[in-house]
Each structure stands twice: as structure tokens, then as C-alpha cells.
CSV table of C-alpha atoms and ligand atoms in Angstrom, one decimal:
chain,number,residue,atom,x,y,z
A,1,MET,CA,116.9,173.0,81.1
A,2,ASP,CA,113.8,175.2,81.2
A,3,GLN,CA,112.7,174.8,77.6
A,4,TYR,CA,112.6,172.3,74.9
A,5,GLN,CA,115.6,172.4,72.5
A,6,TYR,CA,117.4,170.6,69.8
A,7,ILE,CA,120.4,168.4,70.6
A,8,VAL,CA,122.7,167.6,67.7
A,9,LYS,CA,125.7,165.3,67.3
A,10,GLY,CA,127.6,166.6,64.3
A,11,GLY,CA,129.8,164.9,61.8
A,12,ASN,CA,127.5,162.9,59.6
A,13,SER,CA,127.3,163.6,55.9
A,14,LEU,CA,123.6,164.0,54.9
A,15,SER,CA,122.4,161.8,52.1
A,16,GLY,CA,119.1,160.7,50.6
A,17,GLU,CA,115.9,162.5,49.6
A,18,VAL,CA,113.9,165.2,51.3
A,19,GLU,CA,110.4,166.4,50.5
A,20,ILE,CA,110.1,170.2,50.6
A,21,ALA,CA,106.9,171.7,52.0
A,22,GLY,CA,104.7,174.4,50.7
A,23,ALA,CA,106.0,178.0,50.9
A,24,LYS,CA,105.2,179.6,54.2
A,25,ASN,CA,105.4,183.2,52.9
A,26,ALA,CA,103.1,182.4,50.0
A,27,ALA,CA,100.7,180.6,52.3
A,28,LEU,CA,100.4,183.6,54.7
A,29,GLY,CA,99.3,185.8,51.8
A,30,ILE,CA,97.0,183.1,50.3
A,31,LEU,CA,95.3,182.2,53.6
A,32,ALA,CA,94.6,185.9,54.3
A,33,ALA,CA,93.2,186.3,50.7
A,34,SER,CA,91.0,183.2,51.2
A,35,VAL,CA,88.6,185.3,53.2
A,36,MET,CA,88.1,187.8,50.4
A,37,THR,CA,85.1,185.8,49.1
A,38,GLY,CA,82.0,184.4,50.7
A,39,GLU,CA,82.5,181.2,48.7
A,40,THR,CA,84.6,178.2,49.8
A,41,VAL,CA,88.3,178.1,49.0
A,42,THR,CA,90.4,175.0,49.2
A,43,VAL,CA,94.1,175.5,49.7
A,44,LYS,CA,96.5,172.6,49.3
A,45,ASN,CA,100.2,172.2,50.1
A,46,VAL,CA,99.9,174.4,53.2
A,47,PRO,CA,103.0,173.9,55.4
A,48,ASP,CA,102.3,172.7,58.9
A,49,VAL,CA,104.4,175.3,60.8
A,50,SER,CA,103.5,177.6,63.7
A,51,ASP,CA,103.2,180.9,61.6
A,52,ILE,CA,100.5,179.2,59.5
A,53,ARG,CA,98.7,177.8,62.5
A,54,ALA,CA,98.7,181.3,63.9
A,55,ILE,CA,97.1,182.9,60.7
A,56,LEU,CA,94.5,180.1,60.5
A,57,LYS,CA,93.6,180.7,64.1
A,58,THR,CA,93.3,184.4,63.4
A,59,ILE,CA,91.0,184.1,60.5
A,60,ARG,CA,88.8,181.7,62.6
A,61,THR,CA,88.6,184.3,65.3
A,62,ILE,CA,87.1,186.8,62.9
A,63,GLY,CA,84.4,184.3,61.8
A,64,ALA,CA,85.8,182.3,58.9
A,65,ARG,CA,85.1,178.6,58.9
A,66,VAL,CA,88.3,176.7,58.6
A,67,GLU,CA,88.1,173.0,58.0
A,68,ARG,CA,91.3,170.9,58.1
A,69,VAL,CA,90.9,168.4,55.2
A,70,ASP,CA,94.3,166.8,56.0
A,71,ARG,CA,97.6,168.0,57.4
A,72,HIS,CA,98.3,170.2,54.3
A,73,CYS,CA,94.9,171.0,53.0
A,74,TYR,CA,92.3,173.4,54.3
A,75,ARG,CA,88.8,174.4,53.2
A,76,ILE,CA,88.0,178.0,54.2
A,77,ASN,CA,84.8,179.8,54.0
A,78,GLY,CA,84.7,183.5,54.8
A,79,SER,CA,81.0,184.2,54.3
A,80,MET,CA,80.4,184.8,58.0
A,81,ILE,CA,83.3,187.1,58.8
A,82,ASN,CA,82.2,190.3,60.5
A,83,ARG,CA,82.6,193.5,58.5
A,84,LYS,CA,83.9,195.5,61.4
A,85,SER,CA,86.0,192.8,63.0
A,86,THR,CA,89.1,193.9,64.9
A,87,VAL,CA,92.0,191.5,64.3
A,88,ASP,CA,94.0,191.5,67.5
A,89,ASN,CA,95.3,188.7,69.5
A,90,ASP,CA,98.7,187.3,70.5
A,91,ASP,CA,99.1,185.4,67.3
A,92,VAL,CA,98.6,188.4,65.1
A,93,ARG,CA,101.2,190.3,67.0
A,94,GLU,CA,103.6,187.4,66.9
A,95,ILE,CA,103.7,186.8,63.1
A,96,ARG,CA,104.6,189.1,60.2
A,97,GLY,CA,102.1,187.8,57.7
A,98,SER,CA,99.1,188.9,59.7
A,99,TYR,CA,99.5,192.3,57.9
A,100,TYR,CA,98.0,190.7,54.8
A,101,LEU,CA,94.7,190.8,56.6
A,102,ILE,CA,94.8,194.6,56.3
A,103,GLY,CA,94.8,194.4,52.5
A,104,ALA,CA,92.4,191.5,52.3
A,105,LEU,CA,89.8,193.0,54.7
A,106,LEU,CA,90.2,196.5,53.2
A,107,GLY,CA,89.6,195.0,49.8
A,108,ARG,CA,86.6,193.0,50.8
A,109,HIS,CA,84.9,195.2,53.3
A,110,ARG,CA,86.5,198.6,52.8
A,111,TYR,CA,87.4,198.3,56.5
A,112,ALA,CA,90.3,196.7,58.3
A,113,ALA,CA,91.5,197.0,61.9
A,114,VAL,CA,94.5,194.8,62.5
A,115,ALA,CA,97.1,194.8,65.2
A,116,GLN,CA,100.6,195.8,64.0
A,117,PRO,CA,102.6,192.8,62.9
A,118,GLY,CA,105.4,191.1,64.7
A,119,GLY,CA,107.9,188.7,63.1
A,120,CYS,CA,111.6,188.1,63.6
A,121,GLU,CA,113.7,191.0,65.0
A,122,ILE,CA,115.9,191.3,62.0
A,123,GLY,CA,115.6,195.1,61.4
A,124,LYS,CA,113.2,198.0,61.7
A,125,ARG,CA,110.6,196.5,59.4
A,126,PRO,CA,108.4,199.5,58.8
A,127,ILE,CA,105.1,199.2,57.0
A,128,ASP,CA,105.1,202.7,55.5
A,129,GLN,CA,105.0,201.4,51.9
A,130,HIS,CA,101.9,199.3,52.7
A,131,ILE,CA,100.2,202.4,54.2
A,132,LYS,CA,101.2,204.5,51.3
A,133,GLY,CA,99.6,202.1,48.9
A,134,PHE,CA,96.4,201.8,50.8
A,135,ARG,CA,96.2,205.6,51.0
A,136,ALA,CA,96.9,205.9,47.2
A,137,LEU,CA,93.9,203.6,46.7
A,138,GLY,CA,91.7,206.0,48.6
A,139,ALA,CA,91.7,204.6,52.1
A,140,ASP,CA,92.1,206.6,55.4
A,141,VAL,CA,94.8,204.8,57.4
A,142,SER,CA,95.3,205.6,61.0
A,143,LEU,CA,97.7,204.1,63.6
A,144,VAL,CA,95.2,204.9,66.4
A,145,PRO,CA,94.7,203.3,68.9
A,146,PRO,CA,98.4,202.7,69.3
A,147,GLY,CA,99.5,199.3,68.1
A,148,MET,CA,96.7,199.0,65.5
A,149,VAL,CA,96.4,199.8,61.8
A,150,VAL,CA,92.9,200.9,61.0
A,151,ALA,CA,92.2,201.4,57.3
A,152,GLU,CA,88.8,202.5,55.9
A,153,ALA,CA,87.5,203.7,52.6
A,154,GLU,CA,84.1,204.6,51.0
A,155,VAL,CA,85.5,203.4,47.7
A,156,LEU,CA,88.8,202.1,46.6
A,157,ARG,CA,90.0,203.4,43.3
A,158,GLY,CA,92.8,202.0,41.1
A,159,THR,CA,95.8,204.2,40.7
A,160,HIS,CA,99.5,204.3,39.8
A,161,ILE,CA,101.7,203.5,42.8
A,162,TYR,CA,105.5,203.8,42.8
A,163,MET,CA,107.1,201.8,45.6
A,164,ASP,CA,110.1,203.6,47.3
A,165,VAL,CA,111.7,200.3,48.3
A,166,VAL,CA,111.2,196.8,46.9
A,167,SER,CA,109.0,195.2,49.5
A,168,VAL,CA,107.4,191.7,49.3
A,169,GLY,CA,104.9,192.5,52.0
A,170,ALA,CA,103.8,195.8,50.6
A,171,THR,CA,103.5,194.5,47.0
A,172,ILE,CA,101.3,191.6,48.2
A,173,ASN,CA,99.2,193.8,50.5
A,174,ILE,CA,98.5,196.4,47.9
A,175,MET,CA,97.7,193.8,45.4
A,176,LEU,CA,95.1,192.3,47.8
A,177,ALA,CA,93.3,195.6,48.3
A,178,ALA,CA,93.6,196.6,44.6
A,179,VAL,CA,91.9,193.4,43.2
A,180,LEU,CA,88.6,194.7,44.4
A,181,ALA,CA,89.2,198.4,43.7
A,182,ALA,CA,87.5,200.2,40.9
A,183,GLY,CA,89.6,200.5,37.7
A,184,GLN,CA,93.2,199.8,37.1
A,185,THR,CA,96.1,199.8,39.6
A,186,ILE,CA,99.7,199.7,38.6
A,187,ILE,CA,102.4,198.8,41.1
A,188,GLU,CA,105.8,200.0,40.0
A,189,ASN,CA,109.0,198.7,41.5
A,190,ALA,CA,107.1,195.7,42.7
A,191,ALA,CA,108.8,192.7,44.4
A,192,LYS,CA,109.3,189.8,42.1
A,193,GLU,CA,109.6,186.9,44.6
A,194,PRO,CA,108.0,183.6,43.7
A,195,HIS,CA,105.5,184.0,46.5
A,196,VAL,CA,104.3,187.4,45.1
A,197,VAL,CA,103.6,185.5,41.9
A,198,ASP,CA,101.9,182.6,43.8
A,199,VAL,CA,99.5,185.0,45.6
A,200,ALA,CA,98.7,186.7,42.3
A,201,ASN,CA,98.0,183.3,40.7
A,202,PHE,CA,95.8,182.4,43.6
A,203,LEU,CA,93.8,185.7,43.3
A,204,ASN,CA,93.5,185.2,39.6
A,205,SER,CA,92.1,181.7,40.2
A,206,MET,CA,89.5,183.5,42.4
A,207,GLY,CA,88.5,185.7,39.5
A,208,ALA,CA,91.0,188.6,39.9
A,209,ASN,CA,92.6,190.2,37.0
A,210,ILE,CA,96.4,190.6,37.8
A,211,LYS,CA,99.0,190.8,35.1
A,212,GLY,CA,102.8,191.2,35.3
A,213,ALA,CA,103.4,189.5,38.7
A,214,GLY,CA,107.0,188.4,38.7
A,215,THR,CA,108.0,191.6,36.9
A,216,ASP,CA,108.6,195.0,38.6
A,217,SER,CA,105.3,196.4,37.1
A,218,ILE,CA,102.1,194.7,38.2
A,219,ARG,CA,98.9,195.7,36.6
A,220,ILE,CA,95.6,194.9,38.3
A,221,LEU,CA,92.2,195.5,36.9
A,222,GLY,CA,89.7,195.6,39.7
A,223,VAL,CA,86.7,193.2,39.6
A,224,ASP,CA,83.4,193.4,41.6
A,225,GLN,CA,83.9,190.2,43.5
A,226,LEU,CA,86.0,187.1,43.9
A,227,HIS,CA,84.8,183.5,43.9
A,228,GLY,CA,85.8,180.1,45.4
A,229,THR,CA,88.7,178.2,44.1
A,230,GLU,CA,91.0,175.2,44.7
A,231,TYR,CA,94.7,176.0,44.7
A,232,SER,CA,98.0,174.3,45.6
A,233,ILE,CA,100.8,176.5,47.1
A,234,ILE,CA,104.3,176.5,45.5
A,235,PRO,CA,107.2,174.8,47.2
A,236,ASP,CA,109.2,176.7,49.8
A,237,GLN,CA,112.2,178.3,48.2
A,238,ILE,CA,113.9,179.0,51.6
A,239,GLU,CA,113.3,175.6,53.1
A,240,ALA,CA,114.7,174.1,50.0
A,241,GLY,CA,117.8,176.4,50.1
A,242,THR,CA,118.3,175.6,53.7
A,243,PHE,CA,118.5,171.8,52.9
A,244,MET,CA,120.9,172.7,50.0
A,245,PHE,CA,123.2,174.3,52.5
A,246,ALA,CA,122.8,171.5,55.0
A,247,ALA,CA,123.9,169.1,52.2
A,248,ALA,CA,126.9,171.3,51.2
A,249,VAL,CA,128.1,172.0,54.7
A,250,THR,CA,128.1,168.3,55.7
A,251,ARG,CA,129.7,167.3,52.3
A,252,GLY,CA,126.7,165.3,51.5
A,253,ASP,CA,124.6,164.2,48.6
A,254,VAL,CA,120.9,165.2,49.0
A,255,THR,CA,118.0,165.2,46.5
A,256,LEU,CA,115.3,167.8,47.2
A,257,ARG,CA,111.8,166.7,46.0
A,258,ASN,CA,108.9,169.0,45.2
A,259,VAL,CA,110.9,172.0,44.3
A,260,ILE,CA,111.0,174.5,41.5
A,261,PRO,CA,114.7,174.6,40.5
A,262,ARG,CA,114.3,178.0,38.8
A,263,HIS,CA,113.3,179.6,42.1
A,264,LEU,CA,116.6,178.4,43.5
A,265,ASP,CA,118.9,179.7,40.8
A,266,SER,CA,120.7,182.3,42.8
A,267,ILE,CA,121.5,179.7,45.5
A,268,SER,CA,122.5,177.0,43.0
A,269,ALA,CA,124.8,179.5,41.2
A,270,LYS,CA,126.6,180.4,44.4
A,271,LEU,CA,127.0,176.8,45.4
A,272,ARG,CA,128.4,175.9,41.9
A,273,GLU,CA,130.7,178.9,42.1
A,274,ILE,CA,132.4,177.5,45.3
A,275,GLY,CA,132.6,173.9,44.0
A,276,CYS,CA,129.3,172.1,44.6
A,277,GLN,CA,127.6,170.0,42.0
A,278,ILE,CA,124.0,170.8,41.4
A,279,HIS,CA,121.8,168.5,39.2
A,280,GLU,CA,118.3,169.8,38.3
A,281,SER,CA,115.3,168.1,36.8
A,282,ASP,CA,111.7,169.1,36.6
A,283,ASP,CA,110.8,169.2,40.2
A,284,GLU,CA,113.9,167.8,41.9
A,285,LEU,CA,117.3,169.2,42.6
A,286,ARG,CA,120.4,167.2,43.8
A,287,VAL,CA,123.3,168.8,45.7
A,288,VAL,CA,126.6,167.0,45.9
A,289,ALA,CA,129.5,168.3,47.9
A,290,ALA,CA,132.4,165.9,48.0
A,291,ARG,CA,135.1,168.2,49.4
A,292,ARG,CA,135.8,171.4,51.2
A,293,LEU,CA,134.3,174.3,49.2
A,294,GLY,CA,135.8,177.7,48.2
A,295,SER,CA,135.1,181.3,49.3
A,296,ALA,CA,132.6,183.7,47.7
A,297,ASN,CA,131.3,187.2,47.8
A,298,VAL,CA,127.6,187.4,48.5
A,299,LYS,CA,125.2,190.4,48.5
A,300,THR,CA,121.6,189.9,49.5
A,301,LEU,CA,119.1,191.4,47.1
A,302,PRO,CA,115.5,191.2,46.2
A,303,TYR,CA,114.6,188.3,43.9
A,304,PRO,CA,116.1,187.1,41.6
A,305,GLY,CA,119.1,188.2,43.7
A,306,PHE,CA,120.5,186.1,46.6
A,307,PRO,CA,117.8,186.0,49.3
A,308,THR,CA,118.3,187.7,52.6
A,309,ASP,CA,116.5,184.7,54.2
A,310,MET,CA,119.5,182.5,53.1
A,311,GLN,CA,122.2,184.8,54.4
A,312,PRO,CA,122.8,183.0,57.7
A,313,GLN,CA,122.9,179.6,56.0
A,314,ILE,CA,125.5,180.6,53.5
A,315,ALA,CA,127.6,182.2,56.2
A,316,VAL,CA,127.7,178.9,58.0
A,317,LEU,CA,129.0,177.2,54.9
A,318,LEU,CA,131.5,179.9,54.0
A,319,GLY,CA,132.7,179.8,57.6
A,320,LEU,CA,134.0,176.3,56.8
A,321,SER,CA,135.2,177.0,53.3
A,322,SER,CA,138.8,177.8,52.3
A,323,GLY,CA,139.8,181.4,51.9
A,324,ILE,CA,138.1,184.7,52.9
A,325,SER,CA,134.5,185.5,52.0
A,326,PHE,CA,132.4,188.6,52.2
A,327,ILE,CA,128.7,188.8,52.8
A,328,HIS,CA,126.9,192.1,52.4
A,329,GLU,CA,123.4,192.3,53.8
A,330,SER,CA,121.5,195.0,52.0
A,331,ILE,CA,117.9,194.3,53.1
A,332,PHE,CA,117.7,194.2,56.9
A,333,GLU,CA,119.7,196.0,59.6
A,334,HIS,CA,120.1,193.3,62.2
A,335,ARG,CA,120.7,190.1,60.4
A,336,PHE,CA,124.1,189.1,61.9
A,337,GLU,CA,122.9,188.2,65.4
A,338,TYR,CA,123.9,184.6,64.8
A,339,VAL,CA,127.6,185.5,64.3
A,340,LYS,CA,128.3,185.5,68.1
A,341,GLU,CA,126.8,182.0,68.3
A,342,LEU,CA,129.0,180.7,65.4
A,343,THR,CA,132.0,182.3,67.0
A,344,LYS,CA,131.4,180.0,70.0
A,345,MET,CA,131.8,177.1,67.6
A,346,GLY,CA,135.2,178.4,66.4
A,347,ALA,CA,134.1,180.5,63.3
A,348,HIS,CA,136.2,183.5,62.4
A,349,ILE,CA,133.7,186.2,61.4
A,350,THR,CA,134.0,189.9,61.8
A,351,VAL,CA,130.9,192.1,61.2
A,352,VAL,CA,131.4,195.6,60.1
A,353,GLU,CA,128.7,198.2,60.8
A,354,ASP,CA,126.0,195.4,61.0
A,355,LYS,CA,126.2,195.3,57.2
A,356,THR,CA,129.2,193.3,56.1
A,357,ALA,CA,130.5,190.0,57.4
A,358,ILE,CA,134.1,189.2,56.7
A,359,ILE,CA,134.5,185.4,57.0
A,360,GLU,CA,137.9,183.7,57.3
A,361,GLY,CA,137.1,180.0,56.7
A,362,VAL,CA,138.2,177.6,59.5
A,363,GLU,CA,138.8,173.8,59.1
A,364,LYS,CA,136.1,172.8,61.6
A,365,TYR,CA,133.4,173.9,64.0
A,366,THR,CA,133.2,172.5,67.5
A,367,GLY,CA,129.9,171.7,69.2
A,368,ALA,CA,128.5,174.4,71.5
A,369,ILE,CA,125.4,175.6,73.4
A,370,LEU,CA,123.6,177.9,71.0
A,371,ILE,CA,120.6,180.2,71.0
A,372,SER,CA,118.5,180.8,67.9
A,373,PRO,CA,118.2,184.5,67.4
A,374,ASP,CA,115.5,184.3,64.7
A,375,LEU,CA,113.9,181.8,62.3
A,376,ARG,CA,116.5,181.6,59.5
A,377,ALA,CA,119.5,182.1,61.7
A,378,GLY,CA,118.2,179.4,64.0
A,379,ALA,CA,118.0,177.0,61.1
A,380,ALA,CA,121.5,178.1,60.1
A,381,LEU,CA,122.8,177.3,63.6
A,382,VAL,CA,121.3,173.8,63.3
A,383,ILE,CA,123.2,173.1,60.1
A,384,ALA,CA,126.4,174.5,61.7
A,385,ALA,CA,125.8,172.0,64.5
A,386,LEU,CA,125.4,169.1,61.9
A,387,ALA,CA,128.8,169.9,60.6
A,388,ALA,CA,130.5,170.5,64.0
A,389,GLU,CA,132.6,168.1,65.9
A,390,GLY,CA,130.7,166.8,69.0
A,391,PHE,CA,127.5,167.8,70.6
A,392,SER,CA,125.6,171.1,70.2
A,393,GLU,CA,122.4,172.3,71.9
A,394,VAL,CA,120.2,174.8,70.1
A,395,GLY,CA,117.7,176.7,72.2
A,396,GLU,CA,114.8,179.0,71.3
A,397,ILE,CA,113.7,176.6,68.6
A,398,HIS,CA,110.2,178.0,68.6
A,399,PHE,CA,111.7,180.5,66.0
A,400,ILE,CA,112.7,177.6,63.8
A,401,GLU,CA,109.2,176.0,64.1
A,402,ARG,CA,107.7,179.1,62.7
A,403,GLY,CA,108.9,178.2,59.2
A,404,TYR,CA,110.3,174.6,59.0
A,405,GLU,CA,107.9,171.7,59.0
A,406,ASP,CA,109.3,168.5,60.8
A,407,PHE,CA,112.8,170.0,60.6
A,408,PRO,CA,114.6,167.4,62.9
A,409,GLU,CA,112.6,164.5,61.4
A,410,LYS,CA,113.6,165.5,57.8
A,411,LEU,CA,117.2,165.9,58.9
A,412,ARG,CA,117.2,162.5,60.7
A,413,ARG,CA,115.9,160.8,57.6
A,414,LEU,CA,119.0,162.2,55.8
A,415,GLY,CA,121.3,160.6,58.4
A,416,ALA,CA,121.6,163.5,60.9
A,417,GLU,CA,121.8,162.8,64.7
A,418,ILE,CA,119.3,165.4,66.0
A,419,ASP,CA,116.4,165.3,68.5
A,420,ILE,CA,114.2,167.5,70.5
A,421,VAL,CA,114.8,167.2,74.3
A,422,GLU,CA,113.0,168.8,77.2
A,423,THR,CA,114.9,167.4,80.2
A,424,GLU,CA,118.5,166.6,81.2
A,425,ALA,CA,117.5,162.9,81.3
A,426,GLU,CA,116.3,163.1,77.7
A,427,LYS,CA,119.5,164.8,76.7
A,428,ARG,CA,121.6,162.2,78.4
A,429,ALA,CA,119.6,159.4,76.8
A,430,PHE,CA,120.2,160.9,73.3
A,431,MET,CA,123.9,161.2,74.0
A,432,ARG,CA,124.1,157.5,75.1
A,433,ARG,CA,122.2,156.5,72.1
A,434,VAL,CA,124.4,158.2,69.5
A,435,ILE,CA,127.8,157.7,71.0
B,501,UD1,C1,109.2,189.3,53.7
B,501,UD1,C2,109.4,187.9,54.2
B,501,UD1,C3,110.8,187.7,54.9
B,501,UD1,C4,111.9,188.1,54.0
B,501,UD1,C5,111.6,189.5,53.3
B,501,UD1,C6,112.6,189.9,52.2
B,501,UD1,C7,107.1,187.3,54.8
B,501,UD1,C8,106.1,187.0,55.9
B,501,UD1,N1,108.3,187.6,55.2
B,501,UD1,O1,109.3,190.1,54.8
B,501,UD1,O2,110.9,186.4,55.3
B,501,UD1,O3,113.1,188.2,54.7
B,501,UD1,O4,110.3,189.5,52.8
B,501,UD1,O5,112.6,188.9,51.2
B,501,UD1,O6,106.9,187.1,53.6
B,501,UD1,N2,110.4,198.1,53.9
B,501,UD1,C9,110.1,199.5,54.1
B,501,UD1,N3,108.8,199.9,54.2
B,501,UD1,C10,107.8,199.0,54.1
B,501,UD1,C11,108.1,197.6,53.9
B,501,UD1,C12,109.4,197.2,53.8
B,501,UD1,O7,111.0,200.3,54.3
B,501,UD1,O8,106.6,199.4,54.2
B,501,UD1,C13,111.8,197.7,53.8
B,501,UD1,C14,112.2,196.7,55.0
B,501,UD1,O9,112.6,197.4,56.1
B,501,UD1,C15,113.3,196.0,54.3
B,501,UD1,C16,112.9,195.9,52.8
B,501,UD1,O10,112.0,197.0,52.6
B,501,UD1,O11,114.5,196.7,54.4
B,501,UD1,C17,112.3,194.6,52.4
B,501,UD1,O12,111.2,194.3,53.3
B,501,UD1,P1,110.0,193.4,52.8
B,501,UD1,O13,110.3,192.8,51.5
B,501,UD1,O14,108.8,194.2,53.0
B,501,UD1,O15,110.0,192.3,53.9
B,501,UD1,P2,108.8,191.6,54.7
B,501,UD1,O16,107.6,191.6,53.8
B,501,UD1,O17,108.8,192.2,56.1
């Protein structure tokens, strides 16, 4: 064993309560935006995951003061950040959300030089729509030197921007630059994801004037400057959804705490459709799955459609459901890398042209040695392992740690047998303990 990994003994139904962390993808935008003022910004409900640690480290390296108030609360002051900083280190290139520093720094200083973003290898992931938006606002954007995005403007002027594709990243990034542009910007065909709304709410709490976030037409009236604020990030829709599928696949009974049930509607609807019970209250949601579930057709779509980030998790569930299911992935090109891993466990899944998975439900999965191909697929493999007969090992868990806080601990509290092991001896000790 040359790396730490999860070891899982499957077969336990999950039950109990789990507290959902703050939304990673909202936090990435909000933490980047927090350096758009010289005043102090306090951000609460920040998830403690590696992508967030990476963006915090990055804003520190360009001169922001970042004070950790507690595990989930940071006080950030960007008064000392250098106008001409170059944002380039391994962390920036690792994560996707670092691209929000382009919009944030361009808005604040009219200059941003940021290394091109990384993130999971789930498709081509171009940033042409971000660049198109910055240029429309009056910035010169160049990709020289190679690997960098350099955006510069004398003045940014509000304008009418039509997005060619619905992009979460581009919508947020353009919004960041436009809040400090002169005049009105309208973003048409904007993404409507909850984290787009959360970043807009955060910016408004700093004095921005954004209307229409959550619809496909966002109107931004530029202001001269932003001020300090105190803000709490929304709960993570994708972490919540992942636990909903973990409950369903293990035929469990799990209550999620600190969620916004409305953000989970497309997931709840699919689970109900195939036979799960979902009970919702203000900020809680309970999933009960007492028996084998049925088949479904799923197409990933921008919000409020079924999220692409939940696609591997629902595939794991449908792989154990009765009948034949179809999943059509319409957002990213390479999102079925996990299928070969599930096949090792006994799943019957055929992928056609990297776009459609045809899933013939099997009675059971058998434990196997698995490799996480990316963040969400890695989490999906863990929930497959929880449902499987026998032991599974899940490697490359650094992907999972990018977006799930205390994943094994939370699962253990729900009755799962899972641990992180680094050596063969630790693995054997786990096996002895749970047998
Ligand atoms: C964000 C999320 C990711 C999620 C995805 C879709 C973060 C850090 N990541 O990724 O978890 O899976 O939204 O909900 O928030 N596109 C272009 N040109 C662009 C931008 C995007 O063609 O300039 C395309 C992409 O290739 C993709 C689609 O638009 O096919 C949606 O991508 P986008 O919403 O931008 O995803 P990300 O912001 O990368």
C-alpha cells in the first residue's frame, strides 16, 4: 500500500442523523470575493475540505490576512493585497474555483493574472465564456504566458452579455467583475444554481447591487466600492444529495440536518419516483428506503434539473435497483470513468459514446479494490462499497477530500464500517475489528 485509502465493510443499513457542511462551490466564490474590499469580511459555515484550504492559502499568498476564528469561520482582510499580484502556485492549478480570483481581482484592481484552473478531469472544461464576459466588460484578456490568464482594463463598463452555454463558473466570475463596473450589466442565460444565488447574496451584503440571481437573467448595477460583511454560507446541496443516496442504497433511514430541502428537489423527486420516502421540514430532510428500489431515466441538466455532480451517485443506486435504467450526461464529456470500477463489483452498466449509461440492475455488489477517478465519482464508489457484500478498498481518496468534510466519520456515525488506513497492518486491524 503506497497511499492512504478507505477500507469499507459493506452491508450495514445507514441510520441516524448527519449534519451537512457549508457548500464548497459557494465558498470558493465567496472566499475569492472576500478580497474585493479593504474592509474585514467574516465568513461562517465554511466547509473544512482541501479545495477550501487551497483557496484560503492562495488568497494569503497574495497578501490577504486570513484569520481562522474556528473550524468553519474565517475573518479575511484584503486591504494589503498587491495590485499586480500574480496568482500562481500548485494549489491554484489544482482546484477549479481559483478562476474566481480572475473576476474578483479584475473587479477590484482592474488587473488579474491567475494560473489556469485545474479541477477534476470530467471533461474539456473550457473558460471561453468567462473570457467572453470579461472582454465584454472592457478587459483585455490574454493567455500569455502559457498557462496563465491575464485580464486588464482601464475601466470596466456594464454591458449586456449572452452566455452561449449555461455555466456556473462563468456566471459567478462575470458577476464578480461586474459588481464594480460602471453602469448596468445584464447576464442572460445565467446559471441558476443555489451557489450562484449565494455568491450574489454575499456580494449584496458587501454593498453590491445584484438582482435576479436564481433566474436566467441577472442584472447588476455597478457600485464604486464594496464594504465588510458577516455572512454564513448555504448548506452543500451535493454533500446532502450524496448522503441521500447513501441512505437509499443501504436501505437505510437517515435524517440530514442543516439542509435547504428546496435545493434538493430534483434529487428528492427521483428518489420518490423509484420508491423512497422523503420527509421534509424547514432545514431537515429524512430519507427512508425500506426495500429494493425501481428503475429510472435520468438526464443531467443545469439547476433546477438533476445535477451532473450527483450522476455517479444515482448510477450506484440504479445499479442495484430492479429493471433497466438510463442516465444521459449532458454537461460533461468524461463523467463515466467510475463505471469500470463499479463493474468490478458486479454492476451491469454499458456506456454508449461517453454520454449514456444503460444500467441493468443487479441484486448485489461484491466488495472490490477501487480507484476514485474524481471527487463525486469517488464518493459514489464509497457508497457502492457500503452496499456491497464484503470488503472494499477505495484509493485516490484525496479527490473525495476535496469536497467532503469528515466523510468517513459522518458515515461511521450512521453505522457504516469505514476507516482510513495507510498500511497493511492497519488494514488487517480494521478487518479483525469488524468481522
Ligand atoms: C461547476 C462546479 C462543478 C459542477 C459544474 C456544473 C465549481 C467549482 N464546480 O463547475 O462541481 O459539476 O459547475 O454544475 O463550482 N463551459 C464552456 N465554457 C465555459 C464554461 C463552461 O463551454 O467558459 C461548459 C463546460 O464545458 C460544461 C458546461 O459549460 O459543459 C457547464 O460548466 P460549468 O457550469 O462552467 O462548470 P464549472 O464552473 O467548471
